[in-house]
Structure formats: C-alpha cells, structure tokens
Amino acid sequence: MNVLLTGGLGYIGSHTAVVLSHLGNQITLYDNLSNSTEIVAKNIEKICGQKINFVKGDVRNTETLKHVLTSFKIDSVIHFAGSKSVAESVKEPIEYYDNNVQSTISLLCAMRLAQVKSLVFSSSATVYGDPLYLPFDEQHPTNPISPYGRSKLHIEEMLADVAASDSEWCIACLRYFNPVGAHDSGLIGENPKGIPSNLMPYIAQVASGLREVLNVFGNDYPTRDGTGVRDYVHVMDIADGHAAALTYLRKHPSWQSINLGTGQGYSVLEIIDAFEVASGKSIPFRVVPRRAGDIAEFYSSTIIAQRELKWKASRDLINMCASTWKFQTQLTKS
Ligand code: WQD
C-alpha cells in the first residue's frame, strides 16, 4: 500500500515509517520540520535500506496536501502531525487548536478532494482525564483536563461525524499511553528540542551528563511508592500497532478508538531503577512539588487492541530503557 504519514519525521512517525517500510509498503513522509530535521529521513532510509519519499509541507496547506495524495497515489493516511505538550497547551491553547484541530480539518478536505478515505489518527490517553476507574478502557468517560487533551478529543469526535456521514470512510483513533524507547539501531528515537518535559528523555539526558539531576514531581501521590504511575509502551510496539490498524481498516470500514498500552503501570522510582540497570549509570534525583495537571496513576485496558487489531505490546521495560540509552549515547557522540 502507498501510505502517507503526516508528521512522519517525528518520534512515533519515524518508527512507524520503518515498520511499514519493512512490511513492503511505499511510504511518503510529510513534515513541516517544526519539531524535527531531515536527518531523520536519512536515518530511516539507512535502517530500511531503501529510498523514502519526503515532502516538506504544513498540513494546513490543503492544496499541497491534496497534490501529494494524488501524485503519490496514496491509499491510506496516518496523521501524526500536531503539538503534544500538555503544559505548553495550557499556555498556548489557540496554537494547539490551530495546529491540531485546524490541520486535521485541512487534511480531511484534502483527502476528500483526492478521494482517499482510510485514516489512522494519533490520539492520546489524555482524552480520558481523571480516572473514574482503572484500567482505562475505551468506554471510560472522556473528560480531558488540558487543551492538548481536548484538541485530541475534538478531533476524535469530528472523525466520528465524518465516518457517520459517509460509509466509505475507514477511521481508527489510536489512544497512546506513554510511548518511550527507540529503534534497536539507535539511529532514531525521541529527541525533543529544549528541556524535555517527558520523564524518559529527561532521565536519558541526566544519565549522559547533559543534565545534573532529575526532578521527581511529587512523592505524595496515593500510589505504591508515592510517585506517579504510567503505562509506558515501547515506541516500536506503538509502530506495530499502526500497521495492525491499517490492516484492520481494510476489513472494517468504520470509526473506532483503540488504546495502545501495555496494561502495566510503573512509578517514576521504578523507571529510575530500571534505567540505572539498563544503562549502568546512576540517576541522581530530588523530590520537588507535584507538577500542575499531573494525574496520580493511569494505565490501559488492552482488550480491544488484542481482539480487534490482534495486537499486544511485546517489549519490556528494560528494552524500553536500554534502547533509549543506546539512542542517547549515539546522539551524544554525533
Ligand atoms: C510521566 C511521569 C510525571 C518528568 C505526557 C502527555 C501524554 C503523552 C505522554 C502524548 C509523571 C513524572 C516527568 C520529570 C517527573 N504524550 N515526571 N519528572 O505527563 O504522563 O504524559 O506524555 O500523547 O499525552 O500528557 O508523561 O513523561 O511527562 O510524565 O517526575 O522531569 O513522570 O509527574 O508522573 P505524562 P511524562
């Protein structure tokens, strides 16, 4: 299949490109380079051993997008492009609704003009908000507590309306929990610009000496050791989940939201311990007050993904940490 990945040079997009290419798909990456560089495209080609189509462009440019869809004879789209920081979205809600919601409307218009109606959307577990029960299953009420989470939920609801309006649309919304880790080669991984807001890249930078100490945001949560618990899932498992979703959509023209997680939660202290084992480095940390907007604990129910996508995460926590560390050491060398 010919697959277009918007935001294809980003963290999840680049790993999904590798998986889809290995499966024999023709990949076209569309990215405005706001949070990535063309080096990622070269590294994807190194890993895949074949040329990857890359088009620099913004998803909000409907005409350019429509031209790419038709000229590369695209069969399906995976929509990764968007902003993804909870904290940043609280400060800049207009940018988040413009870059996330508006760009998706532009994509849908371009797809309709090009008569391409198969779409996998990169959603997030933040659509659930505060847990009424755990694990989060897809029926849990959605009550996001940040503009970022609300932008993702608005998009999911838009996509449900589009699928209801025209039975030719096949749409899957994948709700990621906490993607971490890197491709085994160490050539691609999570490389945020500036100070990482997420735990794993921050720990990797402490381990490499780029940062002195990890701030643990609170140890007074009602969890087994007082620190935040999350469902960390290897980015290559997430990438496999996208390939499974494309296969699923070929047989199930519908709209469906599906969790991508492991079903297992780990605390911040457990992540620190695992990273020290995987890297052989000690991670100095200090406990500081809680971060605004953080939830104590959440993790996923994976029943729907297993039943509908025939997908289950397979990579363990040590692999998540070891692959992160290998990527970080390659970054530091380059
Ligand atoms: C994990 C845990 C923090 C940094 C966010 C987005 C979510 C998804 C993943 C896209 C929490 C603690 C963190 C640090 C810390 N992204 N922490 N010190 O907030 O669960 O989810 O990223 O879909 O949408 O919301 O991830 O990695 O920021 O935090 O103690 O320096 O680590 O309090 O308990 P989060 P995170």
Short mmCIF file of C-alpha atoms and ligand atoms in Angstrom, two decimals:
data_model
loop_
_atom_site.label_atom_id
_atom_site.label_comp_id
_atom_site.label_asym_id
_atom_site.label_seq_id
_atom_site.Cartn_x
_atom_site.Cartn_y
_atom_site.Cartn_z
CA MET A 1 0.00 0.00 0.00
CA ASN A 2 1.01 3.64 -0.53
CA VAL A 3 0.84 5.28 2.90
CA LEU A 4 1.21 8.97 3.74
CA LEU A 5 2.50 9.81 7.25
CA THR A 6 1.85 13.43 8.27
CA GLY A 7 4.43 14.42 10.89
CA GLY A 8 6.37 11.44 9.56
CA LEU A 9 9.76 12.70 10.79
CA GLY A 10 8.54 12.91 14.39
CA TYR A 11 9.15 10.39 17.16
CA ILE A 12 6.22 8.00 16.57
CA GLY A 13 6.01 8.75 12.84
CA SER A 14 9.63 7.84 12.09
CA HIS A 15 9.37 4.50 13.91
CA THR A 16 6.09 3.71 12.16
CA ALA A 17 7.71 4.53 8.81
CA VAL A 18 10.38 1.89 9.49
CA VAL A 19 7.83 -0.78 10.41
CA LEU A 20 5.56 -0.05 7.40
CA SER A 21 8.51 0.03 5.01
CA HIS A 22 9.76 -3.34 6.31
CA LEU A 23 6.25 -4.69 5.64
CA GLY A 24 6.57 -3.69 1.96
CA ASN A 25 4.50 -0.50 1.96
CA GLN A 26 5.52 2.55 -0.09
CA ILE A 27 5.96 5.38 2.43
CA THR A 28 5.62 9.13 1.87
CA LEU A 29 6.58 11.37 4.80
CA TYR A 30 5.04 14.85 5.03
CA ASP A 31 6.51 17.13 7.68
CA ASN A 32 6.94 20.90 8.22
CA LEU A 33 10.19 20.32 10.19
CA SER A 34 8.86 22.39 13.11
CA ASN A 35 9.97 19.70 15.54
CA SER A 36 12.31 17.51 13.50
CA THR A 37 15.08 17.59 10.88
CA GLU A 38 15.71 15.91 7.50
CA ILE A 39 18.48 13.86 9.16
CA VAL A 40 15.66 11.66 10.48
CA ALA A 41 14.62 10.86 6.88
CA LYS A 42 18.19 9.82 6.05
CA ASN A 43 18.35 7.59 9.14
CA ILE A 44 15.03 5.97 8.24
CA GLU A 45 16.47 5.19 4.78
CA LYS A 46 19.62 3.76 6.40
CA ILE A 47 17.51 1.46 8.57
CA CYS A 48 15.14 0.44 5.74
CA GLY A 49 17.83 0.22 3.06
CA GLN A 50 15.54 1.98 0.61
CA LYS A 51 14.53 5.47 -0.50
CA ILE A 52 11.69 7.11 1.38
CA ASN A 53 9.60 9.89 -0.21
CA PHE A 54 9.82 13.07 1.87
CA VAL A 55 7.80 16.23 1.21
CA LYS A 56 8.35 19.33 3.34
CA GLY A 57 4.95 20.89 3.99
CA ASP A 58 2.35 22.03 6.51
CA VAL A 59 -0.85 20.02 6.95
CA ARG A 60 -2.80 23.31 6.99
CA ASN A 61 -1.86 23.76 3.30
CA THR A 62 -4.79 21.82 1.85
CA GLU A 63 -3.82 22.25 -1.82
CA THR A 64 -0.26 20.95 -1.29
CA LEU A 65 -1.61 18.02 0.69
CA LYS A 66 -4.17 17.15 -2.00
CA HIS A 67 -1.43 17.23 -4.65
CA VAL A 68 0.75 14.88 -2.54
CA LEU A 69 -2.18 12.48 -2.03
CA THR A 70 -2.86 12.25 -5.78
CA SER A 71 0.69 12.34 -7.13
CA PHE A 72 1.90 9.57 -4.78
CA LYS A 73 -1.34 7.59 -5.32
CA ILE A 74 -1.89 7.38 -1.56
CA ASP A 75 -4.20 4.60 -0.30
CA SER A 76 -4.14 5.43 3.44
CA VAL A 77 -3.05 8.26 5.72
CA ILE A 78 -1.61 8.11 9.24
CA HIS A 79 -1.98 11.54 10.86
CA PHE A 80 0.81 12.17 13.39
CA ALA A 81 1.37 15.90 12.78
CA GLY A 82 0.43 18.02 15.79
CA SER A 83 1.63 19.59 19.02
CA LYS A 84 1.79 17.31 22.04
CA SER A 85 2.85 19.05 25.23
CA VAL A 86 0.22 19.24 27.98
CA ALA A 87 1.99 22.07 29.80
CA GLU A 88 2.55 24.08 26.61
CA SER A 89 -1.10 23.67 25.58
CA VAL A 90 -2.25 25.32 28.83
CA LYS A 91 -0.13 28.39 27.99
CA GLU A 92 -0.90 28.42 24.23
CA PRO A 93 -4.39 26.95 23.64
CA ILE A 94 -5.00 28.87 20.38
CA GLU A 95 -1.84 27.39 18.82
CA TYR A 96 -2.92 23.91 19.93
CA TYR A 97 -6.40 24.16 18.43
CA ASP A 98 -4.95 25.68 15.25
CA ASN A 99 -2.12 23.17 14.87
CA ASN A 100 -4.11 20.12 15.93
CA VAL A 101 -7.80 20.65 15.09
CA GLN A 102 -7.48 23.07 12.14
CA SER A 103 -4.78 20.97 10.50
CA THR A 104 -6.98 17.88 10.75
CA ILE A 105 -9.85 19.73 9.03
CA SER A 106 -7.43 20.68 6.26
CA LEU A 107 -6.31 17.05 5.97
CA LEU A 108 -9.90 15.80 5.76
CA CYS A 109 -10.67 18.33 2.98
CA ALA A 110 -7.59 17.26 1.04
CA MET A 111 -8.44 13.57 1.49
CA ARG A 112 -12.00 14.14 0.29
CA LEU A 113 -10.77 16.03 -2.79
CA ALA A 114 -8.32 13.19 -3.51
CA GLN A 115 -10.93 10.51 -2.70
CA VAL A 116 -8.69 8.92 -0.04
CA LYS A 117 -10.85 7.73 2.87
CA SER A 118 -8.66 5.49 5.04
CA LEU A 119 -7.21 7.26 8.09
CA VAL A 120 -5.38 6.30 11.29
CA PHE A 121 -5.29 9.15 13.80
CA SER A 122 -2.66 9.62 16.51
CA SER A 123 -4.77 10.23 19.61
CA SER A 124 -3.83 10.13 23.30
CA ALA A 125 -4.83 8.68 26.66
CA THR A 126 -5.16 12.27 27.88
CA VAL A 127 -8.67 12.27 26.36
CA TYR A 128 -9.80 10.31 29.47
CA GLY A 129 -8.83 12.91 32.11
CA ASP A 130 -9.07 11.92 35.79
CA PRO A 131 -9.75 8.18 36.18
CA LEU A 132 -13.20 7.13 37.44
CA TYR A 133 -11.85 3.56 37.35
CA LEU A 134 -8.71 1.78 36.15
CA PRO A 135 -7.51 0.38 33.85
CA PHE A 136 -8.83 2.91 31.32
CA ASP A 137 -10.96 1.06 28.78
CA GLU A 138 -12.36 2.72 25.63
CA GLN A 139 -15.77 3.14 27.30
CA HIS A 140 -14.31 5.25 30.14
CA PRO A 141 -15.83 8.74 30.07
CA THR A 142 -13.68 11.25 28.19
CA ASN A 143 -13.15 14.43 30.18
CA PRO A 144 -9.71 15.82 29.27
CA ILE A 145 -8.19 18.40 31.64
CA SER A 146 -5.89 20.22 29.20
CA PRO A 147 -6.28 22.00 25.85
CA TYR A 148 -3.99 19.32 24.39
CA GLY A 149 -6.27 16.50 25.55
CA ARG A 150 -9.37 18.46 24.46
CA SER A 151 -7.87 19.06 21.00
CA LYS A 152 -7.39 15.30 20.61
CA LEU A 153 -10.94 14.57 21.77
CA HIS A 154 -12.43 17.24 19.45
CA ILE A 155 -10.61 15.58 16.56
CA GLU A 156 -11.88 12.12 17.55
CA GLU A 157 -15.44 13.47 17.65
CA MET A 158 -15.00 15.19 14.25
CA LEU A 159 -13.74 11.93 12.78
CA ALA A 160 -16.73 10.04 14.22
CA ASP A 161 -19.06 12.51 12.45
CA VAL A 162 -17.16 12.13 9.17
CA ALA A 163 -17.38 8.32 9.36
CA ALA A 164 -21.11 8.54 10.17
CA SER A 165 -21.71 10.86 7.18
CA ASP A 166 -20.08 8.60 4.56
CA SER A 167 -19.70 4.84 4.94
CA GLU A 168 -16.67 4.83 2.65
CA TRP A 169 -14.54 6.39 5.42
CA CYS A 170 -12.47 3.92 7.47
CA ILE A 171 -11.04 5.61 10.58
CA ALA A 172 -9.13 4.34 13.64
CA CYS A 173 -8.13 6.64 16.52
CA LEU A 174 -5.21 5.14 18.48
CA ARG A 175 -5.03 6.39 22.09
CA TYR A 176 -1.35 6.18 23.06
CA PHE A 177 -0.40 5.87 26.70
CA ASN A 178 3.26 6.77 27.32
CA PRO A 179 5.45 5.97 24.30
CA VAL A 180 9.15 5.52 25.19
CA GLY A 181 12.21 3.75 23.81
CA ALA A 182 13.90 3.79 20.42
CA HIS A 183 14.63 1.63 17.37
CA ASP A 184 17.29 -1.05 18.08
CA SER A 185 19.74 0.63 15.67
CA GLY A 186 19.98 3.72 17.90
CA LEU A 187 19.59 5.86 14.74
CA ILE A 188 16.11 7.18 15.55
CA GLY A 189 14.45 7.93 18.88
CA GLU A 190 12.89 10.68 20.97
CA ASN A 191 14.94 13.86 20.64
CA PRO A 192 12.84 16.78 21.96
CA LYS A 193 14.05 20.33 21.32
CA GLY A 194 14.94 22.23 24.51
CA ILE A 195 14.32 20.88 28.03
CA PRO A 196 12.40 17.57 27.84
CA SER A 197 9.01 17.72 29.56
CA ASN A 198 8.65 13.91 29.46
CA LEU A 199 10.29 11.63 32.01
CA MET A 200 12.25 9.19 29.84
CA PRO A 201 14.18 11.66 27.65
CA TYR A 202 14.96 13.71 30.76
CA ILE A 203 16.37 10.66 32.57
CA ALA A 204 18.43 9.81 29.45
CA GLN A 205 19.94 13.31 29.48
CA VAL A 206 20.80 13.00 33.19
CA ALA A 207 22.44 9.62 32.51
CA SER A 208 24.52 11.14 29.69
CA GLY A 209 25.61 14.08 31.88
CA LEU A 210 23.68 16.64 29.83
CA ARG A 211 21.60 17.43 32.95
CA GLU A 212 22.69 17.21 36.57
CA VAL A 213 19.65 15.88 38.39
CA LEU A 214 16.14 14.60 37.73
CA ASN A 215 13.30 16.44 39.46
CA VAL A 216 10.72 13.93 40.67
CA PHE A 217 7.39 15.76 40.61
CA GLY A 218 5.92 14.69 43.95
CA ASN A 219 6.20 11.54 46.08
CA ASP A 220 2.94 12.02 47.98
CA TYR A 221 0.57 10.51 45.43
CA PRO A 222 -1.72 7.63 46.52
CA THR A 223 0.47 5.09 44.67
CA ARG A 224 2.67 2.20 45.82
CA ASP A 225 5.71 4.42 46.37
CA GLY A 226 4.11 7.87 46.25
CA THR A 227 5.36 8.78 42.75
CA GLY A 228 3.34 8.98 39.54
CA VAL A 229 2.44 5.72 37.78
CA ARG A 230 2.12 5.50 34.00
CA ASP A 231 1.67 2.85 31.30
CA TYR A 232 4.96 3.08 29.37
CA VAL A 233 4.87 1.37 25.98
CA HIS A 234 7.76 0.81 23.57
CA VAL A 235 7.56 3.05 20.53
CA MET A 236 8.22 0.04 18.25
CA ASP A 237 5.16 -1.66 19.75
CA ILE A 238 3.21 1.54 19.05
CA ALA A 239 4.52 1.44 15.46
CA ASP A 240 3.42 -2.19 15.11
CA GLY A 241 0.00 -1.09 16.39
CA HIS A 242 -0.31 1.36 13.48
CA ALA A 243 0.49 -1.36 10.97
CA ALA A 244 -2.14 -3.55 12.60
CA ALA A 245 -4.66 -0.68 12.45
CA LEU A 246 -4.10 -0.22 8.69
CA THR A 247 -4.77 -3.93 8.16
CA TYR A 248 -7.85 -3.73 10.40
CA LEU A 249 -9.28 -0.79 8.42
CA ARG A 250 -9.06 -2.71 5.16
CA LYS A 251 -11.61 -5.16 6.58
CA HIS A 252 -13.62 -2.88 8.90
CA PRO A 253 -14.87 0.33 7.26
CA SER A 254 -15.82 2.12 10.47
CA TRP A 255 -14.74 4.53 13.20
CA GLN A 256 -13.09 3.07 16.26
CA SER A 257 -10.99 4.36 19.20
CA ILE A 258 -8.42 1.88 20.47
CA ASN A 259 -5.96 2.05 23.41
CA LEU A 260 -2.29 1.34 22.71
CA GLY A 261 -0.63 0.49 26.02
CA THR A 262 0.77 -2.48 27.91
CA GLY A 263 -1.80 -2.62 30.73
CA GLN A 264 1.11 -2.40 33.20
CA GLY A 265 1.89 0.79 35.20
CA TYR A 266 5.33 1.75 36.51
CA SER A 267 6.17 4.51 39.01
CA VAL A 268 8.81 7.18 38.48
CA LEU A 269 11.11 5.50 41.02
CA GLU A 270 10.70 2.14 39.23
CA ILE A 271 11.63 3.80 35.92
CA ILE A 272 14.74 5.32 37.53
CA ASP A 273 15.76 1.88 38.88
CA ALA A 274 15.19 0.20 35.50
CA PHE A 275 17.17 2.87 33.66
CA GLU A 276 20.11 2.51 36.08
CA VAL A 277 20.14 -1.25 35.43
CA ALA A 278 19.87 -0.81 31.65
CA SER A 279 22.48 1.95 31.33
CA GLY A 280 24.84 1.14 34.19
CA LYS A 281 24.60 4.82 35.12
CA SER A 282 23.27 6.27 38.38
CA ILE A 283 20.44 8.78 38.07
CA PRO A 284 20.65 11.44 40.80
CA PHE A 285 17.20 12.82 41.64
CA ARG A 286 15.46 15.12 44.09
CA VAL A 287 11.80 15.21 45.04
CA VAL A 288 10.09 18.54 44.25
CA PRO A 289 6.42 19.59 44.46
CA ARG A 290 3.85 17.96 42.16
CA ARG A 291 3.56 19.27 38.56
CA ALA A 292 0.23 21.04 37.86
CA GLY A 293 -2.15 18.89 35.82
CA ASP A 294 -0.49 15.57 36.65
CA ILE A 295 -2.69 12.60 37.46
CA ALA A 296 -1.50 10.13 40.14
CA GLU A 297 -1.87 6.93 38.17
CA PHE A 298 -3.25 5.62 34.89
CA TYR A 299 -2.76 2.58 32.70
CA SER A 300 -4.64 0.90 29.87
CA SER A 301 -7.03 -1.93 29.23
CA THR A 302 -5.70 -3.65 26.08
CA ILE A 303 -8.68 -5.95 25.40
CA ILE A 304 -9.94 -4.10 22.30
CA ALA A 305 -6.48 -3.84 20.71
CA GLN A 306 -5.91 -7.56 21.25
CA ARG A 307 -9.36 -8.54 19.95
CA GLU A 308 -9.73 -6.14 17.02
CA LEU A 309 -6.14 -5.43 15.97
CA LYS A 310 -4.68 -8.80 17.09
CA TRP A 311 -2.01 -6.56 18.70
CA LYS A 312 -0.28 -6.85 22.07
CA ALA A 313 2.83 -4.95 23.27
CA SER A 314 5.78 -7.33 23.50
CA ARG A 315 8.83 -5.27 24.51
CA ASP A 316 9.63 -4.99 28.24
CA LEU A 317 10.76 -2.12 30.46
CA ILE A 318 14.45 -2.99 30.27
CA ASN A 319 14.27 -2.88 26.47
CA MET A 320 12.49 0.49 26.67
CA CYS A 321 15.31 1.86 28.84
CA ALA A 322 18.21 0.15 27.03
CA SER A 323 17.06 1.32 23.59
CA THR A 324 16.55 4.86 24.93
CA TRP A 325 20.08 4.78 26.35
CA LYS A 326 21.60 3.47 23.09
CA PHE A 327 19.92 6.31 21.15
CA GLN A 328 21.04 8.88 23.72
CA THR A 329 24.68 7.72 23.54
CA GLN A 330 24.56 7.90 19.72
CA LEU A 331 23.12 11.42 19.96
CA THR A 332 25.83 12.49 22.39
CA LYS A 333 28.51 11.11 20.03
CA SER A 334 27.13 12.80 16.91
C1 WQD B 1 5.38 10.75 33.40
C2 WQD B 1 5.54 10.74 34.93
C3 WQD B 1 5.41 12.92 35.94
C4 WQD B 1 9.08 14.43 34.05
C5 WQD B 1 2.53 13.10 28.60
C6 WQD B 1 1.37 13.57 27.82
C7 WQD B 1 0.73 12.41 27.12
C8 WQD B 1 1.74 11.64 26.32
C9 WQD B 1 2.96 11.28 27.14
C10 WQD B 1 1.36 12.28 24.00
C11 WQD B 1 4.57 11.68 35.65
C12 WQD B 1 6.80 12.32 36.12
C13 WQD B 1 8.01 13.64 34.44
C14 WQD B 1 10.05 14.81 35.01
C15 WQD B 1 8.84 13.58 36.70
N1 WQD B 1 2.11 12.36 25.16
N2 WQD B 1 7.91 13.21 35.73
N3 WQD B 1 9.90 14.37 36.31
O1 WQD B 1 2.63 13.56 31.70
O2 WQD B 1 2.16 11.06 31.77
O3 WQD B 1 2.07 12.22 29.59
O4 WQD B 1 3.44 12.49 27.73
O5 WQD B 1 0.37 11.68 23.79
O6 WQD B 1 -0.24 12.94 26.25
O7 WQD B 1 0.44 14.07 28.72
O8 WQD B 1 4.27 11.91 30.71
O9 WQD B 1 6.69 11.65 30.85
O10 WQD B 1 5.69 13.94 31.31
O11 WQD B 1 5.40 12.12 33.00
O12 WQD B 1 8.74 13.19 37.87
O13 WQD B 1 11.04 15.55 34.74
O14 WQD B 1 6.85 11.21 35.26
O15 WQD B 1 4.97 13.58 37.11
O16 WQD B 1 4.19 11.06 36.87
P1 WQD B 1 2.73 12.23 31.06
P2 WQD B 1 5.57 12.46 31.42
#
